Amino acid sequence: KINITNSYDWQYRQNLDDADEEFDNGRITDALEKYRKIIRNHEKSVRAKYGIAKSLDLTAELQKSNELLVKVIEAYINTLLTPDVPDTLFKAAAERTINRMRFKGDYESTIGIQNLLINKFPNDVTYRNDLIVTLFMLNRISEAKTKLEDILLIWPNNGLAMVYYGFVLKQIGNLSEAVYYLSKGIESNEDGTQDGRFYFHLGDALQKLKKDEDARQVYRKGVEKGLFLSEVQRSLYNVNRLTGRYWWTKEQTTYQSFFRKLERNWKQIRNEGMMLLKDKYNEFVEESEQLREMGDWRQYELFSRGIRKSQCNKAPITCALISDFPPAAGCRRGQTKFSLMEANTHVWPHCGPTNCRLRAHLGLIVPTNVSIRVASEHRNWKEGEIMIFDDSFEHEVWHNGTSPRLILIVDVWHPELTLEELGEGRNR
Ligand code: LMR
Ligand code: MN
């Protein structure tokens, strides 16, 4: 055990080995006792501290105890803060600390541990890239950007740093530089770079730069690698066996009676939407800028991720209709919302996040010269009529008319998902 034993621990290494043996044989209480005994005589024993942390760790896992987990993390941190920790032991303890913090859902705290690793191993780019992942999870994009610029100064050809940097540039709308870094990073083929998200954003940046042929090539490569279901179906959270088709009839969804009920009540739904329009700039929230080339596009959300929102108070009839139908009300991967689009709007081609839902549109106020394309098939809304598509397929919307368009969007679970897959989501 040379690589985890510093010169101080070396003096009583036999005692440490004995305690480790208890641990390795699953006698955790005995091991813990032995480690603690060592600590009483050798306060600075890093191996004993690590042994205590590991013993508590195993106990916490067996007991599924969150309270103990806090102590486990503290015990690992105490190990890390001991003087003269051997590298191997430091890495193992730090990595486990981070793992346990993430398990607890505490991403913020991992930053401190990741900085300890970076300071101790300044030449290892892995730890720096790992910190970027944490910053992404915390949505601290500008901090990630600065740090990535530092990384790329020292390691200009690091593939993972390049895809991360490209991803950041894409988020802030710097499309051509994003393309440069995403493609170079992907080309490196390094560990972690062959991720659907990077292919997704590279292709998207290319499409927005009107380099459609290049985008298609990226998508084809993504399909070959098994990252996308198809060139035109690029959702990243998928259940692979589900039927995928661009447009669905009401009958194909098996939800026809629900959809017919919405159609029968369309005027009431429209009335509720029109009331909201009176104060539309306050009631409706802007859709993501990133999805629009130009124009004005807003939503009023009623249900989101399977939860009925307080906005329902201003659209009680619509919400009652949805509440009554669990595949819509309980659709944890979707929403129900009024969607308002002003004239002269173009929504970029894009794909939804998952193939587990279908998206129904009920036309409420439909002027001329508005249309939607799903993959290769264009359609037009009609007032009082439902149309249904799978929004994991590439779709694009144009409003070249002269007055606003209003529809109700209702997401429903894909009908082929099993009750088990839906969990609490669907009760019928
Ligand atoms: C979309 O889901 O992207 C659009 O079809 C929504 C809309 O308002 O047209
Ligand atoms: Mn969409």
Coordinates of C-alpha atoms and ligand atoms in Angstrom, one line a residue:
K1 CA 0.0 0.0 0.0
I2 CA 3.0 2.3 -0.7
N3 CA 1.0 4.7 -2.8
I4 CA -1.5 5.6 -0.1
T5 CA 0.9 5.7 2.8
N6 CA 2.9 8.8 3.7
S7 CA 6.0 8.7 5.9
Y8 CA 4.0 9.5 9.0
D9 CA 1.6 6.6 8.5
W10 CA 4.5 4.3 7.5
Q11 CA 5.5 4.0 11.2
Y12 CA 2.4 2.1 12.2
R13 CA 1.4 0.8 8.8
Q14 CA 0.7 -2.7 10.2
N15 CA -2.1 -1.3 12.4
L16 CA -3.6 0.4 9.3
D17 CA -3.3 -2.7 7.2
D18 CA -5.1 -4.7 10.0
A19 CA -8.0 -2.2 10.0
D20 CA -8.2 -2.2 6.2
E21 CA -8.4 -6.0 6.3
E22 CA -11.5 -5.8 8.6
F23 CA -13.0 -3.3 6.2
D24 CA -12.2 -5.4 3.2
N25 CA -13.9 -8.4 4.9
G26 CA -17.0 -6.5 5.5
R27 CA -16.5 -6.1 9.3
I28 CA -17.3 -2.4 9.3
T29 CA -17.8 -1.9 13.0
D30 CA -14.5 -3.6 13.9
A31 CA -12.7 -1.6 11.1
L32 CA -14.2 1.6 12.4
E33 CA -13.1 0.9 15.9
K34 CA -9.5 0.1 14.8
Y35 CA -9.3 3.3 12.7
R36 CA -10.5 5.3 15.6
K37 CA -8.0 3.8 17.9
I38 CA -5.2 4.7 15.5
I39 CA -6.4 8.3 15.4
R40 CA -6.3 8.5 19.2
N41 CA -2.5 7.9 19.0
H42 CA -1.8 9.4 15.6
E43 CA -4.1 12.4 15.2
K44 CA -2.7 13.1 11.7
S45 CA -3.1 9.7 10.2
V46 CA -4.6 10.3 6.8
R47 CA -5.1 6.6 6.1
A48 CA -7.1 6.2 9.3
K49 CA -9.2 9.2 8.5
Y50 CA -9.9 7.9 5.0
G51 CA -10.8 4.5 6.6
I52 CA -13.3 6.2 8.9
A53 CA -14.8 8.0 5.9
K54 CA -15.1 4.8 3.9
S55 CA -16.7 2.9 6.8
L56 CA -19.3 5.6 7.5
D57 CA -19.9 5.8 3.7
L58 CA -20.7 2.1 3.5
T59 CA -22.9 2.3 6.6
A60 CA -24.8 5.3 5.2
E61 CA -25.4 3.4 2.0
L62 CA -26.7 0.3 3.8
Q63 CA -28.9 2.4 6.1
K64 CA -29.9 4.8 3.2
S65 CA -29.4 7.5 5.8
N66 CA -29.2 11.1 4.7
E67 CA -28.1 12.3 8.1
L68 CA -25.2 10.0 8.1
L69 CA -24.4 11.1 4.5
V70 CA -23.6 14.6 5.9
K71 CA -21.1 13.1 8.3
V72 CA -19.6 10.9 5.5
I73 CA -18.9 14.0 3.4
E74 CA -17.4 15.8 6.4
A75 CA -15.2 12.8 7.1
Y76 CA -13.9 12.8 3.5
I77 CA -13.2 16.5 3.6
N78 CA -11.3 16.0 6.8
T79 CA -9.2 13.5 5.0
L80 CA -8.5 15.9 2.2
L81 CA -7.5 18.7 4.6
T82 CA -4.9 16.6 6.4
P83 CA -1.3 17.5 5.7
D84 CA 0.8 15.4 3.3
V85 CA -2.0 13.3 1.6
P86 CA -0.6 10.9 -0.9
D87 CA -1.9 11.7 -4.5
T88 CA -3.7 8.4 -5.0
L89 CA -5.6 8.7 -1.7
F90 CA -6.3 12.4 -2.4
K91 CA -7.9 11.7 -5.8
A92 CA -10.0 8.8 -4.5
A93 CA -11.3 10.7 -1.5
A94 CA -12.0 13.9 -3.5
E95 CA -13.8 12.0 -6.3
R96 CA -15.9 10.2 -3.7
T97 CA -16.7 13.5 -1.9
I98 CA -17.9 15.0 -5.2
N99 CA -19.9 11.9 -6.0
R100 CA -21.6 12.0 -2.6
M101 CA -22.4 15.7 -2.8
R102 CA -24.0 15.2 -6.2
F103 CA -25.9 12.3 -4.9
K104 CA -27.3 14.6 -2.3
G105 CA -28.2 17.1 -5.0
D106 CA -25.7 19.6 -3.8
Y107 CA -23.8 20.8 -6.9
E108 CA -22.7 24.1 -5.5
S109 CA -20.5 22.5 -2.8
T110 CA -18.6 20.3 -5.3
I111 CA -16.9 23.5 -6.6
G112 CA -14.7 23.8 -3.5
I113 CA -13.6 20.2 -3.8
Q114 CA -13.0 20.5 -7.5
N115 CA -10.8 23.6 -6.8
L116 CA -8.8 21.6 -4.3
L117 CA -8.1 19.0 -7.0
I118 CA -7.2 21.7 -9.5
N119 CA -4.8 23.3 -7.1
K120 CA -3.1 20.0 -6.2
F121 CA -2.9 18.8 -9.8
P122 CA -2.6 21.9 -11.9
N123 CA -1.4 20.0 -14.9
D124 CA -4.3 17.7 -15.1
V125 CA -6.9 19.2 -17.5
T126 CA -9.5 16.6 -16.5
Y127 CA -10.2 18.3 -13.2
R128 CA -10.6 21.6 -14.9
N129 CA -13.1 20.2 -17.4
D130 CA -15.0 18.5 -14.6
L131 CA -15.5 21.9 -12.9
I132 CA -17.0 23.2 -16.2
V133 CA -19.6 20.5 -16.0
T134 CA -20.6 21.7 -12.5
L135 CA -20.8 25.3 -13.7
F136 CA -23.1 24.1 -16.6
M137 CA -25.3 22.3 -14.1
L138 CA -25.6 25.5 -12.1
N139 CA -26.2 27.4 -15.2
R140 CA -23.2 29.7 -14.5
I141 CA -22.4 30.2 -18.2
S142 CA -20.3 33.3 -18.1
E143 CA -18.1 31.8 -15.4
A144 CA -17.7 28.7 -17.5
K145 CA -16.7 30.8 -20.5
T146 CA -13.9 32.6 -18.6
K147 CA -12.6 29.3 -17.2
L148 CA -12.7 27.6 -20.6
E149 CA -10.7 30.5 -22.1
D150 CA -8.1 29.9 -19.5
I151 CA -8.1 26.1 -20.2
L152 CA -7.8 26.6 -23.9
L153 CA -4.8 29.0 -23.5
I154 CA -2.9 26.1 -21.9
W155 CA -4.5 23.2 -23.8
P156 CA -5.6 24.7 -27.1
N157 CA -6.2 21.2 -28.6
N158 CA -8.2 19.7 -25.8
G159 CA -11.3 18.2 -27.5
L160 CA -13.5 18.3 -24.5
A161 CA -12.7 21.9 -23.6
M162 CA -13.4 22.7 -27.3
V163 CA -16.9 21.2 -27.3
Y164 CA -17.7 22.8 -24.0
Y165 CA -16.5 26.2 -25.3
G166 CA -18.5 25.8 -28.5
F167 CA -21.6 24.9 -26.4
V168 CA -21.1 28.1 -24.3
L169 CA -20.6 30.3 -27.5
K170 CA -23.8 28.8 -28.9
Q171 CA -25.7 29.6 -25.7
I172 CA -24.7 33.3 -26.0
G173 CA -25.5 33.4 -29.7
N174 CA -22.0 33.5 -31.2
L175 CA -22.9 31.0 -33.9
S176 CA -19.9 31.0 -36.2
E177 CA -17.4 30.6 -33.4
A178 CA -19.6 28.0 -31.8
V179 CA -19.4 26.0 -35.1
Y180 CA -15.6 26.3 -35.1
Y181 CA -15.2 24.9 -31.6
L182 CA -17.9 22.3 -31.7
S183 CA -16.7 20.8 -34.9
K184 CA -13.0 20.8 -33.9
G185 CA -14.0 19.3 -30.5
I186 CA -16.2 16.6 -32.1
E187 CA -13.5 15.8 -34.7
S188 CA -11.0 15.2 -31.8
N189 CA -13.1 12.1 -30.9
E190 CA -11.9 12.5 -27.3
D191 CA -13.8 10.9 -24.5
G192 CA -17.0 12.9 -23.8
T193 CA -17.1 14.7 -27.1
Q194 CA -19.4 12.2 -28.9
D195 CA -22.5 13.4 -27.1
G196 CA -25.8 14.1 -28.8
R197 CA -26.0 17.6 -27.3
F198 CA -22.9 18.7 -29.1
Y199 CA -24.1 17.3 -32.5
F200 CA -27.5 18.8 -31.8
H201 CA -26.1 22.3 -31.2
L202 CA -23.5 22.2 -34.0
G203 CA -26.2 21.3 -36.5
D204 CA -28.5 23.9 -35.1
A205 CA -25.9 26.6 -35.3
L206 CA -25.2 25.6 -38.9
Q207 CA -28.9 25.7 -39.8
K208 CA -29.2 29.2 -38.3
L209 CA -26.2 30.2 -40.4
K210 CA -28.1 28.8 -43.5
K211 CA -25.5 26.1 -44.0
D212 CA -28.1 23.5 -44.4
E213 CA -26.0 20.9 -46.2
D214 CA -23.4 21.0 -43.5
A215 CA -26.0 20.7 -40.9
R216 CA -27.5 17.6 -42.6
Q217 CA -24.0 16.0 -42.6
V218 CA -23.6 16.6 -38.9
Y219 CA -27.1 15.0 -38.3
R220 CA -26.3 12.0 -40.5
K221 CA -23.1 11.4 -38.5
G222 CA -25.2 11.7 -35.3
V223 CA -27.6 9.1 -36.5
E224 CA -24.7 6.7 -37.5
K225 CA -23.4 7.1 -34.0
G226 CA -26.8 6.3 -32.5
L227 CA -27.2 9.7 -31.0
F228 CA -30.4 10.6 -32.8
L229 CA -33.3 8.5 -33.8
S230 CA -33.1 9.9 -37.3
E231 CA -31.8 12.9 -39.2
V232 CA -35.1 14.7 -38.7
Q233 CA -35.9 13.3 -35.2
R234 CA -33.3 14.7 -32.9
S235 CA -34.8 14.6 -29.4
L236 CA -32.3 13.5 -26.9
Y237 CA -34.5 11.8 -24.2
N238 CA -36.1 8.9 -26.0
V239 CA -37.8 5.6 -25.6
N240 CA -36.5 3.9 -28.7
R241 CA -39.4 1.5 -29.5
L242 CA -42.1 4.2 -29.8
T243 CA -43.7 4.7 -33.1
G244 CA -42.5 7.9 -34.7
R245 CA -44.6 9.7 -37.3
Y246 CA -44.7 13.4 -38.2
W247 CA -48.5 13.9 -38.1
W248 CA -51.0 11.8 -36.2
T249 CA -54.7 11.5 -36.6
K250 CA -56.9 11.7 -33.6
E251 CA -57.7 8.0 -33.9
Q252 CA -54.0 7.1 -34.2
T253 CA -53.4 8.6 -30.8
T254 CA -56.3 6.6 -29.3
Y255 CA -57.2 9.9 -27.5
Q256 CA -59.9 10.8 -30.1
S257 CA -62.7 11.3 -27.6
F258 CA -60.7 13.8 -25.6
F259 CA -59.6 15.7 -28.7
R260 CA -63.2 15.7 -30.0
K261 CA -64.3 17.2 -26.7
L262 CA -61.8 19.9 -27.0
E263 CA -63.1 20.6 -30.5
R264 CA -66.7 20.7 -29.3
N265 CA -65.7 23.3 -26.7
W266 CA -63.3 25.3 -28.9
K267 CA -65.3 28.5 -28.7
Q268 CA -65.2 28.6 -24.9
I269 CA -61.5 27.9 -25.0
R270 CA -61.1 30.7 -27.5
N271 CA -63.1 33.1 -25.3
E272 CA -60.8 32.4 -22.4
G273 CA -57.8 33.0 -24.6
M274 CA -59.3 36.2 -26.0
M275 CA -59.9 37.6 -22.5
L276 CA -56.2 37.1 -21.8
L277 CA -55.3 39.0 -25.0
K278 CA -56.7 42.2 -23.5
D279 CA -53.6 42.5 -21.4
K280 CA -51.4 40.4 -23.6
Y281 CA -48.0 41.9 -22.7
N282 CA -48.6 41.2 -19.0
E283 CA -50.3 37.9 -19.4
F284 CA -48.2 36.2 -22.1
V285 CA -44.5 35.4 -21.6
E286 CA -42.1 35.6 -24.4
E287 CA -40.9 32.3 -25.9
S288 CA -37.2 31.7 -26.0
E289 CA -35.3 34.2 -28.3
Q290 CA -33.1 31.4 -29.5
L291 CA -36.0 29.7 -31.3
R292 CA -37.0 32.7 -33.3
E293 CA -35.3 34.3 -36.3
M294 CA -37.7 37.3 -36.1
G295 CA -41.0 38.3 -34.8
D296 CA -43.0 38.1 -31.6
W297 CA -44.1 34.8 -30.0
R298 CA -45.6 34.4 -26.6
Q299 CA -47.2 31.8 -24.4
Y300 CA -49.6 31.6 -21.5
E301 CA -48.9 28.4 -19.6
L302 CA -51.7 26.4 -17.9
F303 CA -50.0 23.1 -17.2
S304 CA -46.3 22.4 -17.0
R305 CA -44.5 19.2 -16.3
G306 CA -47.7 17.6 -15.0
I307 CA -48.5 20.4 -12.7
R308 CA -51.6 22.7 -13.0
K309 CA -50.5 26.3 -12.7
S310 CA -52.2 29.2 -10.9
Q311 CA -52.7 30.8 -14.4
C312 CA -55.6 28.3 -14.7
N313 CA -57.6 30.8 -12.6
K314 CA -58.0 32.9 -15.7
A315 CA -58.9 30.0 -18.0
P316 CA -61.1 27.7 -15.8
I317 CA -63.0 26.0 -18.6
T318 CA -59.9 25.1 -20.6
C319 CA -58.2 23.9 -17.5
A320 CA -61.2 21.8 -16.4
L321 CA -61.1 20.1 -19.8
I322 CA -57.4 19.3 -19.5
S323 CA -57.6 18.3 -15.8
D324 CA -60.1 15.7 -16.7
F325 CA -57.7 13.9 -19.0
P326 CA -54.6 12.5 -17.2
P327 CA -52.4 11.8 -20.3
A328 CA -52.5 15.6 -20.9
A329 CA -52.7 17.0 -17.3
G330 CA -50.2 14.5 -16.0
C331 CA -47.7 14.9 -18.9
R332 CA -44.6 15.5 -17.0
R333 CA -42.6 16.0 -20.2
G334 CA -44.8 18.6 -21.6
Q335 CA -47.2 21.6 -21.2
T336 CA -50.6 23.0 -22.0
K337 CA -50.5 26.6 -23.1
F338 CA -52.0 29.3 -25.3
S339 CA -49.5 30.2 -28.0
L340 CA -49.8 33.7 -29.5
M341 CA -47.8 34.5 -32.6
E342 CA -47.7 38.0 -34.2
A343 CA -47.5 38.6 -37.9
N344 CA -44.0 38.5 -39.4
T345 CA -42.6 35.8 -37.2
H346 CA -40.4 32.9 -38.2
V347 CA -39.6 30.1 -35.8
W348 CA -36.3 28.4 -36.7
P349 CA -36.4 24.7 -37.4
H350 CA -36.1 22.8 -34.1
C351 CA -36.8 19.6 -32.3
G352 CA -38.5 19.0 -29.0
P353 CA -36.6 17.3 -26.1
T354 CA -38.3 13.9 -26.1
N355 CA -40.2 11.4 -28.2
C356 CA -42.4 10.5 -25.3
R357 CA -45.0 13.1 -26.0
L358 CA -47.2 14.2 -28.9
R359 CA -48.2 17.8 -29.4
A360 CA -51.8 18.8 -30.3
H361 CA -52.7 22.2 -31.6
L362 CA -56.2 23.6 -31.4
G363 CA -56.7 26.5 -33.8
L364 CA -58.4 29.5 -32.1
I365 CA -57.7 32.6 -34.1
V366 CA -56.2 31.7 -37.4
P367 CA -55.4 34.3 -40.0
T368 CA -54.2 33.5 -43.5
N369 CA -50.5 32.9 -44.4
V370 CA -49.5 31.0 -41.4
S371 CA -48.1 27.5 -41.7
I372 CA -46.1 24.8 -39.9
R373 CA -43.7 22.3 -41.3
V374 CA -43.0 19.0 -39.6
A375 CA -40.1 17.2 -41.3
S376 CA -41.2 17.3 -45.0
E377 CA -44.9 17.9 -44.4
H378 CA -46.5 21.4 -44.3
R379 CA -49.9 22.0 -42.7
N380 CA -52.2 25.0 -41.8
W381 CA -54.3 25.5 -38.7
K382 CA -58.0 25.8 -38.9
E383 CA -60.2 27.4 -36.3
G384 CA -61.9 24.8 -34.1
E385 CA -59.8 22.0 -35.4
I386 CA -57.1 19.9 -33.7
M387 CA -54.0 18.8 -35.4
I388 CA -51.4 16.6 -33.8
F389 CA -47.7 16.1 -34.5
D390 CA -44.7 14.6 -32.8
D391 CA -42.6 17.6 -31.9
S392 CA -39.4 15.5 -31.5
F393 CA -39.3 15.8 -35.3
E394 CA -37.8 18.9 -36.8
H395 CA -40.5 21.6 -37.2
E396 CA -40.6 25.2 -38.3
V397 CA -43.3 27.9 -38.2
W398 CA -44.0 30.9 -40.4
H399 CA -46.4 33.7 -39.8
N400 CA -46.5 35.8 -42.9
G401 CA -50.0 37.2 -42.3
T402 CA -51.1 40.5 -41.0
S403 CA -52.8 39.8 -37.7
P404 CA -52.1 37.6 -34.6
R405 CA -52.5 33.8 -34.5
L406 CA -53.8 32.1 -31.3
I407 CA -53.8 28.4 -30.7
L408 CA -54.0 26.1 -27.7
I409 CA -51.1 23.6 -27.4
V410 CA -51.8 20.4 -25.5
D411 CA -49.0 17.9 -24.9
V412 CA -50.0 14.3 -24.2
W413 CA -48.1 11.2 -23.4
H414 CA -47.2 9.0 -26.3
P415 CA -49.9 6.4 -26.3
E416 CA -47.5 3.5 -26.5
L417 CA -45.8 4.3 -23.2
T418 CA -46.7 1.7 -20.5
L419 CA -48.2 2.6 -17.1
E420 CA -44.9 1.6 -15.6
E421 CA -43.0 4.0 -17.7
L422 CA -45.4 6.8 -16.8
G423 CA -45.3 6.1 -13.0
E424 CA -47.7 8.5 -11.4
G425 CA -48.3 10.3 -14.7
R426 CA -51.3 8.5 -16.0
N427 CA -54.2 6.8 -14.2
R428 CA -56.1 5.4 -17.1
Ligands
LMR1 C1 -43.9 24.7 -31.6 O1 -44.3 23.8 -30.9 O2 -42.7 24.9 -31.8 C2 -44.8 25.6 -32.4 O3 -45.5 24.8 -33.3 C3 -45.7 26.3 -31.4 C4 -46.5 27.3 -32.1 O4 -46.9 28.2 -31.3 O5 -46.7 27.3 -33.3
MN2 MN -41.6 23.4 -31.0

